Short mmCIF file of N, CA, C and O in Angstrom, two decimals:
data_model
loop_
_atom_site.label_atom_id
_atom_site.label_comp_id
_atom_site.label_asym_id
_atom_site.label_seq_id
_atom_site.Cartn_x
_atom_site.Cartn_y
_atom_site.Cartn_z
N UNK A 1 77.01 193.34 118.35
CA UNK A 1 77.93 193.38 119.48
C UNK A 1 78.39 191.97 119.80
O UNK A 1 77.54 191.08 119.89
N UNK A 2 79.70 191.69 120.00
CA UNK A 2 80.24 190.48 120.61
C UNK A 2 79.96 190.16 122.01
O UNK A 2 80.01 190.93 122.98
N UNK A 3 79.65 188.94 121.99
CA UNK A 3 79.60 188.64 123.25
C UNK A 3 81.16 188.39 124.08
O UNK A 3 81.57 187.23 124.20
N UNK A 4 81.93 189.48 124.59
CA UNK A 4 82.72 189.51 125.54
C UNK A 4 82.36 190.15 126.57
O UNK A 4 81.33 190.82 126.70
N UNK A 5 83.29 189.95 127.44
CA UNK A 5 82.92 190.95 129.22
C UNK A 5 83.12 192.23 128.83
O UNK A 5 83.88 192.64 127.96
N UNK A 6 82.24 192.92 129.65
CA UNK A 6 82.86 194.29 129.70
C UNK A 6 83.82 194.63 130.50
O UNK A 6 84.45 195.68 130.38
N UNK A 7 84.07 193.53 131.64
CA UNK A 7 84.92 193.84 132.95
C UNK A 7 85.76 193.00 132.80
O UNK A 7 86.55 193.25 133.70
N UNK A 8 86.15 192.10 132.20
CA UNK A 8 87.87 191.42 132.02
C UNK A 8 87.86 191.34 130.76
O UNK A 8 89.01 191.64 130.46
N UNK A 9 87.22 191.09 129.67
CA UNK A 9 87.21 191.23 128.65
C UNK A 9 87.42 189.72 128.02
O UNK A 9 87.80 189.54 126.86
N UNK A 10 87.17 188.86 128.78
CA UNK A 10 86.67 187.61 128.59
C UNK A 10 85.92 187.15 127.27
O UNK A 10 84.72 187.40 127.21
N UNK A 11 86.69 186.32 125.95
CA UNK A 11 85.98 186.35 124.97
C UNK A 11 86.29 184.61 124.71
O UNK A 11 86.82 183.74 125.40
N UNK A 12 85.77 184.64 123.57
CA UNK A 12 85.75 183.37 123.22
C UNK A 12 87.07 182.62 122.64
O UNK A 12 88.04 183.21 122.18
N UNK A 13 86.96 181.49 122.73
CA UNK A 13 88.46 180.52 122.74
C UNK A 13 88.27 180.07 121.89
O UNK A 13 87.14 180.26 121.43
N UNK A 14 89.05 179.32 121.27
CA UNK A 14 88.93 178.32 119.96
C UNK A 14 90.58 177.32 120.06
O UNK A 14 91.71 177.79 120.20
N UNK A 15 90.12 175.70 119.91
CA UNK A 15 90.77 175.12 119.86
C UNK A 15 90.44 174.02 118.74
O UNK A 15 89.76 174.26 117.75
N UNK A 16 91.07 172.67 119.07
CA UNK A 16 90.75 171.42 118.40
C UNK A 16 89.93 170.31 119.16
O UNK A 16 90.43 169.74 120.13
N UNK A 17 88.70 170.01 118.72
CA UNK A 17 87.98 168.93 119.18
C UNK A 17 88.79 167.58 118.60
O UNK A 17 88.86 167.33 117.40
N UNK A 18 89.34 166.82 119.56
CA UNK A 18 89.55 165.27 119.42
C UNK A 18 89.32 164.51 119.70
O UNK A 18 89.49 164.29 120.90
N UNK A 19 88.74 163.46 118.87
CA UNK A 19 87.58 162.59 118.37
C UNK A 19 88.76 161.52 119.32
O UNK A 19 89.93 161.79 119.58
N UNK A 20 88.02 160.30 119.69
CA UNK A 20 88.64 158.80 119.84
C UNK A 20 89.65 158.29 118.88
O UNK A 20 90.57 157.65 119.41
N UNK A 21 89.69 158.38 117.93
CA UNK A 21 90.54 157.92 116.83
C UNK A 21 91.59 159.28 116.58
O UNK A 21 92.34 159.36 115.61
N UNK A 22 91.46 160.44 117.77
CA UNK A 22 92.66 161.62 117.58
C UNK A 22 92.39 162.44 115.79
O UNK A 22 93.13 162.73 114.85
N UNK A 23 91.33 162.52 116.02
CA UNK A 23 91.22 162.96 114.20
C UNK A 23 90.82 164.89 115.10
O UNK A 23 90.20 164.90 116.16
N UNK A 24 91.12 165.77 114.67
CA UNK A 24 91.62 167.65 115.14
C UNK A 24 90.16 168.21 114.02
O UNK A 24 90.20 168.22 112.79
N UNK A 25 89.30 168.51 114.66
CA UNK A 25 88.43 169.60 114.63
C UNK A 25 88.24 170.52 114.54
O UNK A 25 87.02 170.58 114.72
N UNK A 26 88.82 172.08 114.27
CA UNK A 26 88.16 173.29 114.77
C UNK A 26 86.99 173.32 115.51
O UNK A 26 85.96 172.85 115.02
N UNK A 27 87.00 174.00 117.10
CA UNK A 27 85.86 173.90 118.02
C UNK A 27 86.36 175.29 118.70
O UNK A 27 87.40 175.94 118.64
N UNK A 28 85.39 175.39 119.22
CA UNK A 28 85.38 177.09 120.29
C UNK A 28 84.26 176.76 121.13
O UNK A 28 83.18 176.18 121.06
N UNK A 29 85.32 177.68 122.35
CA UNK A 29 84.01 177.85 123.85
C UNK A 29 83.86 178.79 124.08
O UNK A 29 84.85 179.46 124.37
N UNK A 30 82.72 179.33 124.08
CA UNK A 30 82.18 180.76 124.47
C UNK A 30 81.92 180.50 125.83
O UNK A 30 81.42 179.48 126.30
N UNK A 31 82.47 181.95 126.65
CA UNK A 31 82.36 182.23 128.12
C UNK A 31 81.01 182.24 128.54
O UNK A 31 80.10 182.18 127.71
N UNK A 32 80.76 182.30 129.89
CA UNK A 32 79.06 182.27 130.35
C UNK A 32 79.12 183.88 130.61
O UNK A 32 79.70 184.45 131.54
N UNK A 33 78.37 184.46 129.52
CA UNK A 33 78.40 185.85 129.63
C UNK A 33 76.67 186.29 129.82
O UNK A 33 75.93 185.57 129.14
N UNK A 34 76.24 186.94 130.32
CA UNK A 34 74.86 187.41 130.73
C UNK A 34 75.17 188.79 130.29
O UNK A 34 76.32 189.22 130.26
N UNK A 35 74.19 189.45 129.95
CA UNK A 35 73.38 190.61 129.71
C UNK A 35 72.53 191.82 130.55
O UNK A 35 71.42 192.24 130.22
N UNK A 36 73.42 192.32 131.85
CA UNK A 36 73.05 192.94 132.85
C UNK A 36 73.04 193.95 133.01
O UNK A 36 74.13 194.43 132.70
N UNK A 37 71.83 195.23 133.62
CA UNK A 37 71.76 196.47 133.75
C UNK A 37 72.97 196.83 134.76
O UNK A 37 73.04 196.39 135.91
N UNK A 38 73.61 197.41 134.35
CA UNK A 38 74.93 198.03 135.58
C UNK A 38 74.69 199.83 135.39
O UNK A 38 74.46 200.55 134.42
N UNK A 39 74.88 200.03 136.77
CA UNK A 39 74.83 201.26 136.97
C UNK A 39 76.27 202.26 136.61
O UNK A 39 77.37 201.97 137.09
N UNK A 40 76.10 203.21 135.89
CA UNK A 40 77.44 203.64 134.83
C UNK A 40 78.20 204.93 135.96
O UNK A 40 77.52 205.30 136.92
N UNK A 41 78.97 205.26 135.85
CA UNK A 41 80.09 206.32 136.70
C UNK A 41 79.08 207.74 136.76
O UNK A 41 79.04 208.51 137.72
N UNK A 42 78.22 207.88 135.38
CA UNK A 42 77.73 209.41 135.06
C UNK A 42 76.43 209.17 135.53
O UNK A 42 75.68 210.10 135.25
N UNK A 43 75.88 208.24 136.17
CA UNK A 43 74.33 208.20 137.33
C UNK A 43 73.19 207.09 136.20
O UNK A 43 72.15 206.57 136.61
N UNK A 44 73.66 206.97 135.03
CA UNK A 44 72.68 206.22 134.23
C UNK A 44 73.05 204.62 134.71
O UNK A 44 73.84 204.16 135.54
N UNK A 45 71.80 203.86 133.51
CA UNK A 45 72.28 202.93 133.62
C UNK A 45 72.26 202.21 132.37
O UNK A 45 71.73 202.86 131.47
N UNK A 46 72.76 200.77 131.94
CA UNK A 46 73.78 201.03 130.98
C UNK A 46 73.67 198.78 130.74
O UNK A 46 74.26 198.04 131.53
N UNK A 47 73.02 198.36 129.83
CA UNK A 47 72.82 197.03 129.74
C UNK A 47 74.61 196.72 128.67
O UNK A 47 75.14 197.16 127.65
N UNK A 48 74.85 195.86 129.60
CA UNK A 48 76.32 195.21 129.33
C UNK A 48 76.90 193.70 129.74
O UNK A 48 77.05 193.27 130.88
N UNK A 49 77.11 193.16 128.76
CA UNK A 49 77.27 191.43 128.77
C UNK A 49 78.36 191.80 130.22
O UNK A 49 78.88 192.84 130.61
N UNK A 50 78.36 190.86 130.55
CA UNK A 50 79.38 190.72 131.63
C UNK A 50 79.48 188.93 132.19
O UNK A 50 78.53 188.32 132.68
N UNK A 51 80.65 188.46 131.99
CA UNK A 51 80.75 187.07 132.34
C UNK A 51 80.78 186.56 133.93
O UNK A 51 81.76 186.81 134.64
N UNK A 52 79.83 185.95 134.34
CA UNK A 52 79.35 185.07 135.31
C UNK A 52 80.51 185.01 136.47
O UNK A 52 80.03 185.03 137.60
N UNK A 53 82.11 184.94 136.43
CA UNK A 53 82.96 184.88 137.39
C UNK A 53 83.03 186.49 137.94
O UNK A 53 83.25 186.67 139.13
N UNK A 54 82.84 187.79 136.94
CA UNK A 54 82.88 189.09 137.59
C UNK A 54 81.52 189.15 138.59
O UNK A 54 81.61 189.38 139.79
N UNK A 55 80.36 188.93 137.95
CA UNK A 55 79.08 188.89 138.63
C UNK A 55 79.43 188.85 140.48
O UNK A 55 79.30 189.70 141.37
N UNK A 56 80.07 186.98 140.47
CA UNK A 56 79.36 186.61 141.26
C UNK A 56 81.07 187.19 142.49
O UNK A 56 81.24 187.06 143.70
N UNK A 57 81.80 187.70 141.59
CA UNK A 57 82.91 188.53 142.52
C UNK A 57 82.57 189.71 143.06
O UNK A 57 83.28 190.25 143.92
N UNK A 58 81.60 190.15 142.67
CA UNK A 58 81.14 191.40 142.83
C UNK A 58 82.07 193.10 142.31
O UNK A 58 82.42 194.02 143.05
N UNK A 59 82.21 192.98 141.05
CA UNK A 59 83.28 193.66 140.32
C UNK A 59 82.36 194.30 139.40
O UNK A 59 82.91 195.23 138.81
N UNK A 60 80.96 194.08 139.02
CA UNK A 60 79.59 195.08 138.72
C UNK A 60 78.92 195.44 139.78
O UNK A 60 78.68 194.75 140.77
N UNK A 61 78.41 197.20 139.47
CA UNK A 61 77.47 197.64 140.52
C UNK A 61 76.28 197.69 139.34
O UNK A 61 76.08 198.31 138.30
N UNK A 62 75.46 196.42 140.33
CA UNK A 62 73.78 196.03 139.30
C UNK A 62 73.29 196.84 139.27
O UNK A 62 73.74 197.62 140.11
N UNK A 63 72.23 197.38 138.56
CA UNK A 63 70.82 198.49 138.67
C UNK A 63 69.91 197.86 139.48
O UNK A 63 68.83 198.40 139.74
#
């Protein structure tokens, strides 16, 4: 499983790291995604990455 959100769908980026002398890299930033029990629509509950800005918006209902 990828680490993206389940709730914005927040995935990973990829750009160019540049060095002092401007010399282009391939580099990527992965989101701050956690691994949290959320309680699902049908009464279960249901472990799902979810990135750190939905968390702390309150846009998951935790177990």
């Amino acid at each position: 499983m990828s680490r993206v959100c389940s709730v914005c769908g927040k995935g990973r980026m990829s750009g160019n790291a540049v060095s002092h002398s401007n010399r282009k890299t391939r580099r990527s930033w992965a989101p701050n995604v956690q691994k949290v029990k959320v309680n699902t629509p049908s009464g279960g509950v249901q472990e799902v990455y979810v990135c750190a800005r939905c968390l702390r918006s309150g846009k998951v209902d935790r177990a």
